[in-house]
Each structure stands twice: as C-alpha cells, then as structure tokens.
Short mmCIF file of C-alpha atoms in Angstrom, two decimals:
data_model
loop_
_atom_site.label_atom_id
_atom_site.label_comp_id
_atom_site.label_asym_id
_atom_site.label_seq_id
_atom_site.Cartn_x
_atom_site.Cartn_y
_atom_site.Cartn_z
CA MET A 1 -48.69 -47.60 -40.98
CA PRO A 2 -50.44 -49.75 -38.70
CA ALA A 3 -52.64 -52.37 -40.87
CA SER A 4 -55.37 -50.47 -39.93
CA ASP A 5 -54.85 -47.78 -42.00
CA LEU A 6 -54.88 -49.71 -45.44
CA PRO A 7 -58.24 -50.82 -46.69
CA GLU A 8 -58.99 -54.18 -46.70
CA PHE A 9 -57.81 -56.05 -49.82
CA ARG A 10 -59.51 -56.26 -53.05
CA ASN A 11 -58.03 -57.67 -56.47
CA GLU A 12 -57.49 -55.01 -58.63
CA PRO A 13 -60.57 -54.63 -61.46
CA PHE A 14 -59.69 -55.42 -65.11
CA LEU A 15 -59.64 -52.78 -67.59
CA ASP A 16 -62.89 -53.20 -69.99
CA PHE A 17 -61.42 -52.51 -73.44
CA SER A 18 -65.21 -52.09 -75.04
CA ILE A 19 -65.22 -48.87 -73.20
CA GLU A 20 -63.63 -46.28 -75.48
CA PRO A 21 -61.53 -43.97 -73.32
CA ASN A 22 -59.87 -47.29 -72.19
CA ARG A 23 -59.26 -48.57 -75.80
CA ARG A 24 -57.72 -45.05 -76.85
CA ALA A 25 -55.51 -44.93 -73.80
CA GLN A 26 -54.17 -48.42 -74.38
CA THR A 27 -53.47 -47.13 -78.15
CA ASP A 28 -52.13 -44.12 -77.55
CA ALA A 29 -49.91 -45.72 -74.90
CA ILE A 30 -48.84 -48.32 -77.28
CA ALA A 31 -47.81 -45.59 -79.76
CA ARG A 32 -45.64 -44.16 -76.76
CA VAL A 33 -44.30 -46.88 -76.13
CA GLU A 34 -43.08 -47.71 -79.51
CA ALA A 35 -41.49 -44.30 -79.82
CA GLY A 36 -38.65 -44.94 -77.19
CA LEU A 37 -38.08 -48.24 -78.36
CA GLY A 38 -34.75 -49.38 -79.36
CA ARG A 39 -32.81 -47.11 -76.33
CA GLU A 40 -29.77 -48.74 -74.33
CA HIS A 41 -30.04 -50.19 -70.48
CA ALA A 42 -27.66 -50.30 -68.09
CA LEU A 43 -27.33 -52.50 -64.82
CA VAL A 44 -28.91 -51.11 -61.99
CA ILE A 45 -25.94 -52.01 -58.78
CA GLY A 46 -26.22 -50.22 -55.27
CA GLY A 47 -28.50 -47.46 -57.08
CA GLU A 48 -26.06 -46.76 -59.82
CA ARG A 49 -26.46 -47.42 -63.51
CA VAL A 50 -23.77 -49.74 -64.93
CA SER A 51 -22.62 -50.35 -68.12
CA THR A 52 -20.69 -53.17 -69.70
CA ARG A 53 -18.65 -54.07 -73.11
CA GLU A 54 -21.17 -56.70 -73.85
CA THR A 55 -24.72 -55.89 -74.95
CA PHE A 56 -27.82 -58.38 -75.89
CA ARG A 57 -30.62 -57.27 -77.68
CA SER A 58 -34.51 -57.79 -76.88
CA LEU A 59 -36.92 -58.30 -79.64
CA ASP A 60 -40.59 -57.80 -80.49
CA PRO A 61 -41.94 -61.01 -80.99
CA SER A 62 -44.65 -60.18 -83.12
CA ASP A 63 -41.97 -59.00 -85.29
CA PRO A 64 -38.67 -60.08 -84.71
CA SER A 65 -36.69 -57.01 -86.67
CA ARG A 66 -38.18 -54.65 -84.26
CA VAL A 67 -35.64 -53.91 -81.26
CA VAL A 68 -37.19 -53.60 -78.30
CA GLY A 69 -33.97 -52.37 -76.33
CA ILE A 70 -30.37 -52.97 -76.17
CA PHE A 71 -28.93 -54.16 -72.31
CA ALA A 72 -26.00 -54.37 -70.84
CA LYS A 73 -24.91 -57.92 -70.18
CA ALA A 74 -23.95 -59.13 -66.97
CA GLY A 75 -21.11 -61.48 -66.04
CA GLU A 76 -19.63 -62.75 -63.25
CA ALA A 77 -18.03 -60.04 -61.73
CA GLU A 78 -21.30 -57.94 -61.79
CA ALA A 79 -23.10 -60.50 -60.31
CA ARG A 80 -20.24 -60.37 -57.43
CA ARG A 81 -20.72 -56.67 -57.18
CA ALA A 82 -24.44 -56.79 -56.97
CA VAL A 83 -24.30 -59.33 -54.13
CA ASP A 84 -22.18 -57.15 -52.04
CA ALA A 85 -24.30 -54.15 -52.78
CA ALA A 86 -27.04 -55.82 -51.39
CA GLU A 87 -25.11 -56.98 -48.66
CA ARG A 88 -24.37 -53.53 -47.64
CA ALA A 89 -27.96 -52.24 -48.22
CA PHE A 90 -29.29 -54.93 -45.95
CA GLU A 91 -27.45 -53.99 -42.96
CA SER A 92 -29.52 -50.77 -42.67
CA TRP A 93 -32.69 -51.88 -44.41
CA ARG A 94 -33.51 -54.74 -42.44
CA PHE A 95 -33.67 -52.74 -39.07
CA THR A 96 -36.58 -50.27 -41.50
CA LYS A 97 -39.69 -50.74 -39.55
CA SER A 98 -42.58 -52.55 -41.39
CA ARG A 99 -45.14 -50.00 -41.92
CA GLU A 100 -41.73 -47.99 -44.01
CA ARG A 101 -41.38 -51.50 -46.29
CA ALA A 102 -45.09 -51.66 -46.62
CA ALA A 103 -45.61 -48.39 -47.51
CA VAL A 104 -43.13 -48.54 -50.24
CA LEU A 105 -45.04 -51.50 -51.87
CA VAL A 106 -48.09 -49.53 -51.62
CA ARG A 107 -46.58 -46.63 -53.37
CA ALA A 108 -45.15 -48.60 -56.11
CA ALA A 109 -48.90 -49.96 -56.84
CA ALA A 110 -49.65 -46.57 -56.76
CA VAL A 111 -47.38 -46.05 -59.57
CA MET A 112 -48.51 -48.89 -61.41
CA ARG A 113 -51.68 -47.82 -61.61
CA ARG A 114 -50.92 -44.70 -63.04
CA ARG A 115 -48.52 -46.33 -65.67
CA ARG A 116 -50.95 -48.89 -66.23
CA PHE A 117 -51.41 -48.50 -70.11
CA GLU A 118 -47.79 -48.26 -70.83
CA LEU A 119 -47.06 -51.30 -68.58
CA ASN A 120 -49.72 -53.34 -70.85
CA ALA A 121 -48.05 -51.89 -73.88
CA LEU A 122 -44.88 -53.17 -72.39
CA GLN A 123 -45.92 -56.32 -72.14
CA MET A 124 -47.45 -56.78 -75.80
CA ILE A 125 -44.34 -55.58 -77.07
CA GLU A 126 -41.78 -57.35 -75.38
CA ILE A 127 -43.22 -60.83 -74.42
CA GLY A 128 -46.15 -61.32 -76.86
CA LYS A 129 -49.13 -60.47 -74.55
CA THR A 130 -52.61 -59.74 -75.78
CA TRP A 131 -54.87 -56.65 -74.61
CA PRO A 132 -57.15 -58.49 -71.80
CA GLU A 133 -53.59 -60.97 -71.21
CA ALA A 134 -51.21 -57.78 -70.47
CA ASP A 135 -53.72 -56.05 -68.34
CA ALA A 136 -54.94 -59.01 -66.44
CA GLU A 137 -50.77 -59.25 -65.62
CA THR A 138 -50.54 -55.85 -64.47
CA ALA A 139 -53.62 -55.73 -62.43
CA GLU A 140 -51.73 -59.29 -60.99
CA ALA A 141 -48.68 -57.42 -59.85
CA ILE A 142 -50.67 -54.64 -58.21
CA ASP A 143 -52.26 -56.77 -56.32
CA PHE A 144 -48.80 -58.55 -54.91
CA LEU A 145 -47.51 -54.85 -53.99
CA GLU A 146 -50.82 -54.66 -51.87
CA PHE A 147 -51.25 -58.03 -50.74
CA TYR A 148 -47.48 -58.50 -49.51
CA ALA A 149 -47.91 -54.80 -48.31
CA ARG A 150 -50.30 -55.69 -45.96
CA GLU A 151 -49.07 -59.34 -45.04
CA ALA A 152 -45.64 -57.39 -44.07
CA LEU A 153 -48.14 -55.35 -41.55
CA ARG A 154 -49.43 -58.50 -40.36
CA LEU A 155 -46.34 -60.23 -39.34
CA GLY A 156 -44.61 -57.07 -37.92
CA GLY A 157 -46.88 -56.90 -35.46
CA PRO A 158 -47.51 -59.20 -32.49
CA GLN A 159 -47.56 -62.48 -32.64
CA PRO A 160 -49.84 -64.89 -30.77
CA LEU A 161 -47.87 -67.02 -28.03
CA THR A 162 -48.97 -69.21 -25.00
CA PRO A 163 -48.35 -67.04 -21.78
CA LEU A 164 -46.35 -68.08 -19.86
CA SER A 165 -45.93 -67.33 -15.90
CA GLY A 166 -42.73 -65.43 -14.95
CA GLU A 167 -41.81 -64.50 -18.21
CA ALA A 168 -42.21 -61.94 -21.06
CA ASN A 169 -41.85 -63.45 -24.91
CA GLU A 170 -41.99 -62.60 -27.81
CA LEU A 171 -41.83 -63.81 -31.43
CA ARG A 172 -40.47 -61.81 -34.55
CA TYR A 173 -40.45 -62.38 -38.01
CA ILE A 174 -36.90 -60.91 -39.20
CA PRO A 175 -35.50 -61.32 -42.73
CA LEU A 176 -33.08 -63.52 -44.20
CA GLY A 177 -30.50 -61.59 -46.25
CA VAL A 178 -29.44 -61.26 -49.61
CA GLY A 179 -31.94 -62.99 -52.08
CA ALA A 180 -31.66 -64.08 -56.04
CA VAL A 181 -34.64 -63.49 -57.46
CA ILE A 182 -35.18 -65.32 -60.91
CA PRO A 183 -38.19 -64.73 -62.58
CA PRO A 184 -39.90 -66.21 -65.88
CA TRP A 185 -40.25 -64.01 -69.13
CA ASN A 186 -43.96 -65.29 -69.25
CA PHE A 187 -45.16 -63.41 -66.18
CA ALA A 188 -42.07 -60.92 -66.14
CA LEU A 189 -44.27 -58.35 -64.56
CA ALA A 190 -46.15 -59.90 -62.22
CA ILE A 191 -43.91 -62.45 -61.04
CA LEU A 192 -41.16 -60.32 -60.87
CA ALA A 193 -42.97 -57.75 -58.96
CA GLY A 194 -44.53 -60.29 -56.60
CA MET A 195 -40.97 -62.48 -55.90
CA THR A 196 -39.30 -59.16 -55.83
CA SER A 197 -41.77 -57.30 -53.43
CA ALA A 198 -42.58 -59.97 -51.23
CA ALA A 199 -38.42 -60.19 -50.37
CA LEU A 200 -38.31 -56.40 -50.36
CA VAL A 201 -41.21 -55.84 -47.84
CA ALA A 202 -39.91 -58.50 -45.20
CA GLY A 203 -36.23 -56.93 -45.04
CA ASN A 204 -34.23 -58.59 -47.62
CA THR A 205 -32.17 -57.27 -50.49
CA VAL A 206 -32.25 -58.91 -53.87
CA VAL A 207 -30.60 -59.11 -56.85
CA VAL A 208 -32.95 -59.82 -59.64
CA LYS A 209 -31.64 -61.72 -62.61
CA PRO A 210 -35.27 -61.63 -65.38
CA SER A 211 -35.12 -63.78 -68.61
CA SER A 212 -33.05 -62.22 -71.52
CA ASP A 213 -36.47 -62.27 -72.98
CA ALA A 214 -37.94 -59.59 -71.19
CA PRO A 215 -35.45 -57.31 -69.62
CA LEU A 216 -37.31 -53.98 -70.56
CA ILE A 217 -39.85 -54.92 -68.57
CA ALA A 218 -37.63 -55.77 -65.46
CA ALA A 219 -36.04 -52.57 -65.68
CA THR A 220 -39.35 -50.80 -65.61
CA VAL A 221 -40.58 -52.89 -62.36
CA VAL A 222 -37.06 -51.97 -60.63
CA GLU A 223 -37.28 -48.03 -61.85
CA ILE A 224 -40.93 -48.23 -60.39
CA LEU A 225 -39.75 -49.71 -57.07
CA GLU A 226 -37.01 -46.71 -57.12
CA GLN A 227 -39.22 -44.09 -57.52
CA ALA A 228 -41.45 -45.78 -54.52
CA GLY A 229 -38.66 -45.07 -52.05
CA ALA A 230 -36.89 -48.23 -52.14
CA PRO A 231 -33.19 -47.66 -51.17
CA ALA A 232 -30.04 -47.68 -53.29
CA GLY A 233 -28.55 -51.28 -53.02
CA THR A 234 -32.41 -52.63 -51.60
CA VAL A 235 -33.27 -53.83 -55.72
CA ASN A 236 -30.30 -54.47 -57.88
CA LEU A 237 -30.67 -55.74 -61.50
CA LEU A 238 -28.78 -57.81 -63.80
CA THR A 239 -29.47 -58.75 -67.30
CA GLY A 240 -27.73 -60.96 -69.47
CA PRO A 241 -27.57 -64.89 -69.67
CA GLY A 242 -28.67 -67.00 -66.54
CA ALA A 243 -25.46 -69.40 -67.32
CA SER A 244 -23.20 -66.84 -66.07
CA ALA A 245 -24.62 -63.85 -64.01
CA GLY A 246 -27.48 -66.09 -62.67
CA GLU A 247 -25.66 -69.08 -61.46
CA THR A 248 -22.89 -66.97 -59.80
CA LEU A 249 -25.80 -65.33 -57.80
CA ALA A 250 -27.33 -68.54 -56.91
CA ALA A 251 -24.13 -70.26 -55.68
CA HIS A 252 -22.43 -67.45 -54.10
CA PRO A 253 -21.48 -67.76 -50.40
CA ARG A 254 -23.51 -64.61 -49.21
CA THR A 255 -26.92 -65.52 -51.29
CA ARG A 256 -28.92 -66.55 -48.49
CA PHE A 257 -31.67 -67.49 -50.70
CA ILE A 258 -33.40 -68.53 -54.02
CA ALA A 259 -36.45 -67.30 -55.35
CA PHE A 260 -37.19 -69.05 -58.76
CA THR A 261 -39.87 -68.93 -61.37
CA GLY A 262 -39.40 -71.19 -64.60
CA SER A 263 -38.64 -74.47 -66.20
CA ARG A 264 -38.56 -77.70 -64.41
CA ASP A 265 -35.10 -78.03 -65.79
CA VAL A 266 -33.68 -75.05 -64.61
CA GLY A 267 -35.31 -75.44 -61.40
CA VAL A 268 -34.04 -78.79 -60.58
CA LYS A 269 -30.34 -77.13 -61.03
CA LEU A 270 -30.77 -74.51 -58.87
CA ALA A 271 -31.70 -76.92 -56.26
CA GLU A 272 -28.61 -78.58 -56.56
CA ILE A 273 -26.63 -75.22 -56.50
CA ALA A 274 -29.01 -74.12 -53.46
CA GLY A 275 -28.04 -77.64 -51.43
CA ARG A 276 -24.60 -77.28 -52.00
CA VAL A 277 -22.36 -75.24 -49.23
CA ALA A 278 -19.58 -73.23 -50.87
CA PRO A 279 -16.87 -72.07 -48.69
CA GLY A 280 -17.52 -69.24 -46.31
CA GLN A 281 -21.05 -69.87 -46.41
CA ILE A 282 -22.35 -70.12 -42.80
CA TRP A 283 -26.27 -70.98 -43.40
CA LEU A 284 -28.77 -73.45 -45.90
CA LYS A 285 -29.82 -71.69 -48.66
CA ARG A 286 -33.46 -71.39 -48.89
CA ALA A 287 -34.98 -72.59 -52.19
CA VAL A 288 -38.46 -71.27 -53.31
CA LEU A 289 -39.09 -73.01 -57.00
CA GLU A 290 -41.98 -72.76 -59.00
CA MET A 291 -41.55 -74.68 -61.80
CA GLY A 292 -43.74 -76.80 -64.49
CA GLY A 293 -46.89 -78.34 -65.23
CA LYS A 294 -49.01 -81.07 -67.42
CA ASP A 295 -52.33 -79.66 -66.48
CA PHE A 296 -55.33 -81.27 -66.65
CA THR A 297 -59.33 -80.40 -67.36
CA ILE A 298 -61.98 -83.39 -66.64
CA VAL A 299 -64.78 -83.46 -68.18
CA ASP A 300 -67.43 -85.71 -66.57
CA ALA A 301 -70.38 -87.49 -68.24
CA ASP A 302 -72.70 -85.09 -66.69
CA ALA A 303 -70.86 -82.24 -66.99
CA ASP A 304 -72.19 -78.87 -69.19
CA LEU A 305 -70.80 -79.52 -72.10
CA ASP A 306 -70.52 -76.21 -73.20
CA ALA A 307 -69.04 -74.58 -70.56
CA ALA A 308 -66.35 -77.03 -69.96
CA ALA A 309 -65.19 -76.32 -73.89
CA ALA A 310 -64.92 -72.92 -73.14
CA GLY A 311 -62.95 -73.32 -70.17
CA VAL A 312 -60.61 -76.08 -72.00
CA ILE A 313 -60.16 -73.38 -74.90
CA ALA A 314 -59.53 -70.54 -72.73
CA GLY A 315 -57.31 -72.51 -70.36
CA ALA A 316 -55.46 -74.06 -73.71
CA PHE A 317 -54.72 -71.02 -75.67
CA GLY A 318 -54.43 -67.87 -73.22
CA TYR A 319 -51.34 -66.04 -73.79
CA GLN A 320 -50.28 -68.84 -76.61
CA GLY A 321 -50.53 -71.81 -74.20
CA GLN A 322 -47.02 -70.46 -72.20
CA LYS A 323 -48.47 -70.58 -68.73
CA CYS A 324 -47.20 -73.02 -66.15
CA SER A 325 -51.10 -73.52 -65.39
CA ALA A 326 -51.83 -74.01 -69.24
CA CYS A 327 -54.67 -76.74 -70.23
CA SER A 328 -52.40 -79.23 -72.10
CA ARG A 329 -54.74 -82.23 -71.15
CA ALA A 330 -58.21 -82.14 -71.29
CA ILE A 331 -59.60 -85.80 -70.08
CA VAL A 332 -63.07 -86.56 -71.45
CA ASP A 333 -65.20 -89.29 -69.93
CA ALA A 334 -65.92 -91.98 -73.00
CA ARG A 335 -69.62 -91.39 -72.93
CA VAL A 336 -69.66 -87.61 -73.79
CA TYR A 337 -66.15 -87.39 -75.74
CA ASP A 338 -67.46 -87.35 -79.20
CA HIS A 339 -69.95 -84.46 -78.25
CA PHE A 340 -67.37 -82.44 -75.96
CA VAL A 341 -64.78 -82.87 -79.26
CA ALA A 342 -67.00 -81.79 -81.85
CA ARG A 343 -68.13 -78.39 -79.39
CA LEU A 344 -63.89 -77.77 -79.65
CA VAL A 345 -63.81 -76.98 -83.07
CA PRO A 346 -66.02 -73.77 -83.41
CA LEU A 347 -64.72 -72.26 -80.59
CA VAL A 348 -60.94 -72.73 -82.29
CA GLU A 349 -61.87 -71.37 -85.42
CA ALA A 350 -63.00 -68.41 -83.61
CA LEU A 351 -59.84 -67.48 -82.51
CA THR A 352 -57.78 -65.09 -84.31
CA VAL A 353 -53.75 -65.14 -84.50
CA GLY A 354 -51.98 -61.84 -85.11
CA PRO A 355 -49.68 -59.03 -83.40
CA ALA A 356 -50.42 -58.73 -80.02
CA THR A 357 -50.82 -55.12 -80.06
CA ASP A 358 -53.66 -55.66 -82.27
CA PRO A 359 -57.06 -55.52 -80.10
CA ALA A 360 -58.52 -58.10 -82.33
CA SER A 361 -55.92 -60.55 -81.82
CA HIS A 362 -56.73 -63.43 -79.35
CA LEU A 363 -53.56 -65.19 -79.84
CA GLY A 364 -50.11 -63.31 -80.32
CA PRO A 365 -46.53 -64.54 -80.70
CA VAL A 366 -44.64 -67.35 -78.76
CA ILE A 367 -42.33 -65.99 -77.52
CA ASN A 368 -38.80 -66.86 -79.81
CA SER A 369 -37.70 -68.92 -82.67
CA ALA A 370 -36.24 -71.49 -80.08
CA ALA A 371 -39.76 -71.71 -78.25
CA ARG A 372 -41.20 -72.06 -81.85
CA ASP A 373 -39.31 -75.03 -83.08
CA LYS A 374 -39.29 -77.07 -79.98
CA ILE A 375 -43.32 -76.80 -80.24
CA GLU A 376 -43.45 -77.60 -84.02
CA SER A 377 -41.22 -80.68 -82.79
CA ALA A 378 -43.54 -81.42 -80.36
CA ILE A 379 -46.50 -80.64 -83.05
CA GLU A 380 -44.84 -83.44 -85.37
CA ILE A 381 -44.55 -85.87 -82.12
CA GLY A 382 -48.26 -85.93 -81.64
CA ARG A 383 -49.31 -85.93 -85.36
CA ARG A 384 -47.55 -89.99 -84.62
CA GLU A 385 -49.33 -90.13 -81.51
CA GLY A 386 -53.09 -88.89 -81.99
CA ARG A 387 -55.41 -87.19 -84.65
CA LEU A 388 -54.97 -83.76 -85.58
CA LEU A 389 -58.11 -82.27 -85.10
CA CYS A 390 -57.22 -78.60 -85.84
CA GLY A 391 -54.00 -76.33 -86.39
CA GLY A 392 -50.75 -78.07 -86.51
CA GLY A 393 -48.56 -75.28 -88.16
CA ARG A 394 -47.70 -71.81 -88.36
CA ALA A 395 -49.90 -68.52 -88.62
CA ASP A 396 -49.05 -65.75 -91.30
CA GLY A 397 -46.81 -62.85 -90.16
CA PRO A 398 -43.34 -62.01 -89.49
CA GLY A 399 -43.77 -63.14 -86.25
CA TYR A 400 -43.25 -66.45 -84.09
CA PHE A 401 -46.87 -67.14 -84.80
CA LEU A 402 -48.64 -70.59 -84.47
CA ARG A 403 -51.89 -71.98 -84.89
CA PRO A 404 -54.10 -73.23 -81.95
CA THR A 405 -53.42 -77.19 -82.32
CA ILE A 406 -55.58 -80.08 -80.87
CA PHE A 407 -55.04 -83.68 -80.93
CA VAL A 408 -57.76 -85.98 -80.33
CA ASP A 409 -57.57 -89.72 -79.37
CA VAL A 410 -54.49 -89.26 -77.63
CA PRO A 411 -53.22 -92.47 -75.64
CA GLU A 412 -52.41 -91.34 -71.56
CA ASN A 413 -48.61 -92.08 -71.93
CA ALA A 414 -48.06 -90.60 -75.09
CA ARG A 415 -44.98 -88.04 -74.84
CA ILE A 416 -47.67 -84.71 -75.86
CA ALA A 417 -49.67 -86.10 -73.31
CA ARG A 418 -46.96 -86.33 -70.22
CA GLU A 419 -44.30 -83.63 -71.38
CA GLU A 420 -44.73 -79.77 -71.08
CA ILE A 421 -44.93 -78.37 -74.29
CA PHE A 422 -45.35 -74.96 -73.36
CA GLY A 423 -47.46 -73.51 -76.51
CA PRO A 424 -50.79 -73.68 -78.13
CA VAL A 425 -51.20 -77.68 -77.93
CA LEU A 426 -53.59 -79.25 -76.22
CA SER A 427 -53.94 -83.62 -76.32
CA VAL A 428 -57.40 -84.97 -75.71
CA ILE A 429 -57.60 -87.99 -73.81
CA ARG A 430 -60.32 -90.47 -73.36
CA ALA A 431 -61.55 -91.79 -70.17
CA ARG A 432 -63.51 -94.87 -69.15
CA ASP A 433 -65.28 -93.03 -66.08
CA PHE A 434 -64.46 -90.54 -63.39
CA ASP A 435 -62.42 -92.54 -61.36
CA ASP A 436 -59.83 -93.17 -64.87
CA ALA A 437 -59.71 -90.03 -65.45
CA VAL A 438 -58.32 -89.19 -61.73
CA ARG A 439 -55.65 -91.97 -62.68
CA ILE A 440 -54.90 -90.32 -65.73
CA ALA A 441 -54.70 -86.93 -64.41
CA ASN A 442 -52.31 -87.80 -61.53
CA GLY A 443 -50.22 -89.49 -63.68
CA THR A 444 -47.64 -87.35 -64.85
CA GLU A 445 -44.52 -86.06 -62.70
CA TYR A 446 -46.05 -82.63 -62.33
CA GLY A 447 -48.88 -81.33 -60.05
CA LEU A 448 -49.80 -77.85 -60.85
CA THR A 449 -53.39 -76.86 -61.52
CA GLY A 450 -56.12 -79.15 -62.56
CA SER A 451 -59.80 -78.50 -63.29
CA PHE A 452 -62.84 -80.48 -63.63
CA TYR A 453 -66.54 -80.12 -65.08
CA THR A 454 -69.49 -82.34 -63.60
CA ARG A 455 -72.92 -81.45 -61.98
CA SER A 456 -72.81 -84.42 -59.21
CA ARG A 457 -71.81 -83.26 -55.64
CA GLU A 458 -70.56 -86.52 -55.04
CA THR A 459 -68.06 -86.44 -57.87
CA ILE A 460 -67.08 -83.03 -56.70
CA ALA A 461 -66.35 -84.61 -53.19
CA LEU A 462 -64.24 -87.15 -55.17
CA GLY A 463 -61.84 -85.05 -57.20
CA ARG A 464 -61.64 -82.57 -54.54
CA ARG A 465 -60.03 -85.82 -52.48
CA LEU A 466 -58.17 -87.69 -54.76
CA LEU A 467 -56.93 -85.25 -57.66
CA HIS A 468 -53.42 -83.82 -56.45
CA CYS A 469 -52.35 -80.61 -57.57
CA GLY A 470 -51.27 -77.82 -55.82
CA ASN A 471 -54.52 -75.73 -57.68
CA LEU A 472 -57.94 -77.40 -57.95
CA TYR A 473 -60.45 -75.61 -59.88
CA VAL A 474 -63.98 -77.13 -60.15
CA ASN A 475 -66.53 -75.91 -62.90
CA ARG A 476 -63.84 -73.31 -63.88
CA LYS A 477 -60.80 -73.21 -66.10
CA CYS A 478 -57.19 -74.31 -64.85
CA THR A 479 -55.75 -70.92 -65.24
CA GLY A 480 -56.15 -67.51 -63.95
CA ALA A 481 -55.13 -67.66 -60.46
CA MET A 482 -56.09 -64.34 -58.48
CA VAL A 483 -53.76 -63.00 -55.50
CA GLY A 484 -55.36 -63.63 -52.18
CA ALA A 485 -58.07 -65.65 -53.00
CA HIS A 486 -56.02 -68.56 -55.05
CA PRO A 487 -52.74 -69.01 -53.39
CA PHE A 488 -50.75 -70.58 -56.60
CA GLY A 489 -47.99 -73.04 -56.09
CA GLY A 490 -47.87 -77.07 -57.34
CA PHE A 491 -46.28 -80.38 -55.99
CA ASN A 492 -44.13 -82.90 -57.09
CA MET A 493 -41.56 -81.21 -60.12
CA SER A 494 -44.23 -78.16 -60.40
CA GLY A 495 -41.71 -76.91 -57.35
CA THR A 496 -41.64 -76.53 -53.45
CA ASP A 497 -45.63 -75.13 -53.18
CA SER A 498 -45.01 -72.02 -52.40
CA LYS A 499 -48.25 -70.79 -52.32
CA ALA A 500 -47.50 -67.02 -54.48
CA GLY A 501 -50.19 -64.64 -53.52
CA GLY A 502 -51.33 -66.38 -50.07
CA ARG A 503 -50.63 -65.49 -46.34
CA ASP A 504 -47.69 -68.16 -46.15
CA TYR A 505 -45.66 -66.44 -48.64
CA LEU A 506 -43.55 -64.26 -46.50
CA LEU A 507 -42.65 -66.66 -44.48
CA LEU A 508 -40.63 -67.94 -46.90
CA CYS A 509 -38.51 -64.83 -46.93
CA THR A 510 -38.35 -64.54 -43.30
CA GLN A 511 -36.90 -66.64 -40.23
CA ALA A 512 -38.82 -66.64 -36.67
CA LYS A 513 -36.52 -65.07 -33.71
CA VAL A 514 -38.07 -65.69 -30.36
CA ILE A 515 -36.96 -63.48 -27.05
CA SER A 516 -37.94 -64.76 -23.73
CA GLU A 517 -37.34 -61.92 -21.22
CA LYS A 518 -37.31 -63.45 -17.27
CA LEU A 519 -39.47 -61.15 -15.12
CA GLY A 520 -38.75 -59.97 -11.69
#
C-alpha cells in the first residue's frame, strides 16, 4: 500500500444528533449495549483468551449498581506471560512491510466507523461521556488510526540523505520491540487506540494495561484490531490493578518502551522505573509520558467577553472537567473582571447534569466514588480560598454527579489555583493586565494547554511568544485538540511533550538505522 493509495488525511466528521436517524441509531445502540452488560471477559495473551481466579467489576458511573462487566484480574505471572507472547510475535511482525501494517490500521478504522454508535454507547455507559463527548472521542480514535497509517507509509519510504560520492546510503526507521501501553480512563477509546496503533504500525508489539475503570472499552479496541488483522501476540490485553500487572510490565527487562497517559504521580513513578536498568536489560527504556495539567484561559481587557465566557465554560465543564486539557483557571483582566464573571452564571445555570445516556445531559457523572470524594475535598478547600459563585455540591441521581462549580476572587497561589482537581471546578483569578496574566498562567508546575482571548494583534504576538504550554489556542477554548491539526503534548510536569497525533509521534516508537554501502 503506497502512500499514494490513501487519500489525504482528513479528520472524521462528528455526528449531528439533531438528525433523527442519527439520534434513533444512537438510542438503539445504547439499548443493545445495555442488553449485553454483566458478561465475563478474559485477558488476551498471544491471541488466546485467558481467565484468572480473581476478577473485578466495571461499574456504570451514572448508576453504580449496574455492572458493566466482570473482568479477569491479571497479576505478575500474567504480565510476564504477556511480555513473552509479545516478544515472540515481534520476531515476525517487525519484518512485516509497512504497507501491510498500515493496512491493519485502515481496516480497524473502517470497523470503528461501522460500530460507531456502539463505541459511543460503551463510553456513555462505562466512563460517563455524554453523547457529543463520546462521539468526538470515537472520531478521534478513527483519526489516530488513519493518521498513523499514513505516517507509517511516509517513514517506511525512502528518507532524504545528503548524497556522498562512492557510497549508497540509506536510513530506515525500525521498531523498538515490546511496549507497555498504559492508557487512561478518561479517553479510554481514543488514547488507547492512538498509543497502541502508533506502536503497532511502527512494527512493535504491545501489552495493553488499561485503567480498571474502562476495561470493556479496552477489550473492544483489542477485538477490533484482531478483526482488522493484527496477528496473534502483537496486541495483548491485561486487565487489573496497575500496582501488580502494570508495574511488572514497566519494570520487565524485555520491555523496550513505556507509553503512558495519566496522572502526574504515576507518570513520575514510571519515569523512575524506566530509568532503572534491570538485570538482563540491554537498552535504556524509552518513556513516552503524557501527564496532568492546570490549564488556563486568559481574558484580556479588549476580548469578546461573550465568546470568552462560552469558551471558558466549554473548556472547564466538558466531560465534567475530567480532561488533562480542561480549563481549570480563568485569568481575567481586572478592567473586565466583573463583566466577565456576570456572563458565567447564566451559562452554568443552563447546564443539565444527568445520566450520560440521556441526550439532554450536558454533564454526566465523574468516574467513581474516589474521584467524587477528591473533588468534593477540593471544593471544601475552595470555600476557604475563594468565593463560591455557583455549584459546590452533588447533583441528584444515583450516580457520581456533581454540579459545575465556579469560585471567583481566587488568589493566584491558592491550592485550587495550582493543584490539578480533575473535575468540574473552575477558579477565576483577577490579573492587573495581560503581562500579569501571563505571569500567573505560567506560574504552575504544569504546561499542557492554554488559551487567551483578545482583539489586539500586538497582544496575540506577545501571548504566542511568552505563554509556556505545549498547546496554546488563541480566541478559542483550550480543549478539543484535533489529530493532525493540533499535535498534543505538554511541558514541565505535563509530560514528555510527545505530540500525539503529530508527524513526530511515530519517531518515538522507532529507532533510525543507517546503512552505507561502498560502491565500485
């Protein structure tokens, strides 16, 4: 499959649920998925389904009495077995032509399109995504597959080198080996599909250890890759706690790289594990780490306040604020501060909190009881540090529902202004002017996403130069990165700036081999 055989990459369009056939198809898919809940699911090791004595349950966060599925709990033995299976599969997969590997991803994308409503429903039920948030993630997963397929063809072709008289020189990108892929629960479909497919299409084999809050979505992605032709052992699945299976994978001497998306603390721990050379390990492990954020939106004195308020609300409360890119700080010029704050209240009051499967819900539940407790603890801290504008408690229903919460008059050094909360909580901070806002925005240990609103070209130039984050947006919200258009990754404690969905990402899954032949 030469690169020319594939059309130019274009992002997958989102579904319009105001169209009745789409709405009906999504409702039907929810019913079908609900009818299949509660089943048992095995590990996938070397293409075989493997059961374990211990199991755990995945629950619906909109109604925790509902069991999504019962899953095998992998331990150290299963992790070692999975690495062995992946290493055996690597011996043949690494020599498979790039066009054949790319074809697997293209076929997987086609399967996802056919199963789109089902994938949306899985996200609604297992991780509490609302209709538009779930569909946007399914589209992103398709984008990753299509984009990385094309990238593999590009890197698999001839690479430009400076000609040298008397020699034939060639650079090839070759795979690394066995990778441990550890995706998060909040983008359980898209990030899992992206990290796994990038490693796979580059010629590596992987062991996937998903979050215990999203094992059914992970099992479905693995099933789709198998259906698309990924050979046995190239993609292995371990469900269960990270403290046993996950750490065993990361520390295993035959694991060549770790791809992780999740919290700062776990990312730092994995970096430490990757930095230790185990007995029998003959390489330095590569760690691709995407971690947390304390993301900002700056509102300048001459900004369009209506647009800024809408962008802040969308960035703060989309998927209940459970995004590493979520807007958790609005930094507002003092000259427009009160006018801006007044615009927030009606926008928040218009938001509906309810079950994720209800198309009327703007916010669904947070992921689990521990997350709800942590967010509520942060809200209590916020009551002491700022002034509660709205929200501040639980919403009605059996699930883990919280009302969207805004604190105003928050000091820049307050805990709620510096620590990642990962929930529907926004801090509004007053700045003297744009220079002061830049200083406040840059004043955390993170550097993932940021946004600023202004009408001034001079201010735009200044913000582009001085705001220190991996993804900076001007006059738009700070969430919603699109594959290919917005390569995604951050600075400082936000990770290794891996730029997922960009032209550099596959390089993280490969190593460059140069071959020089003397002529004549």
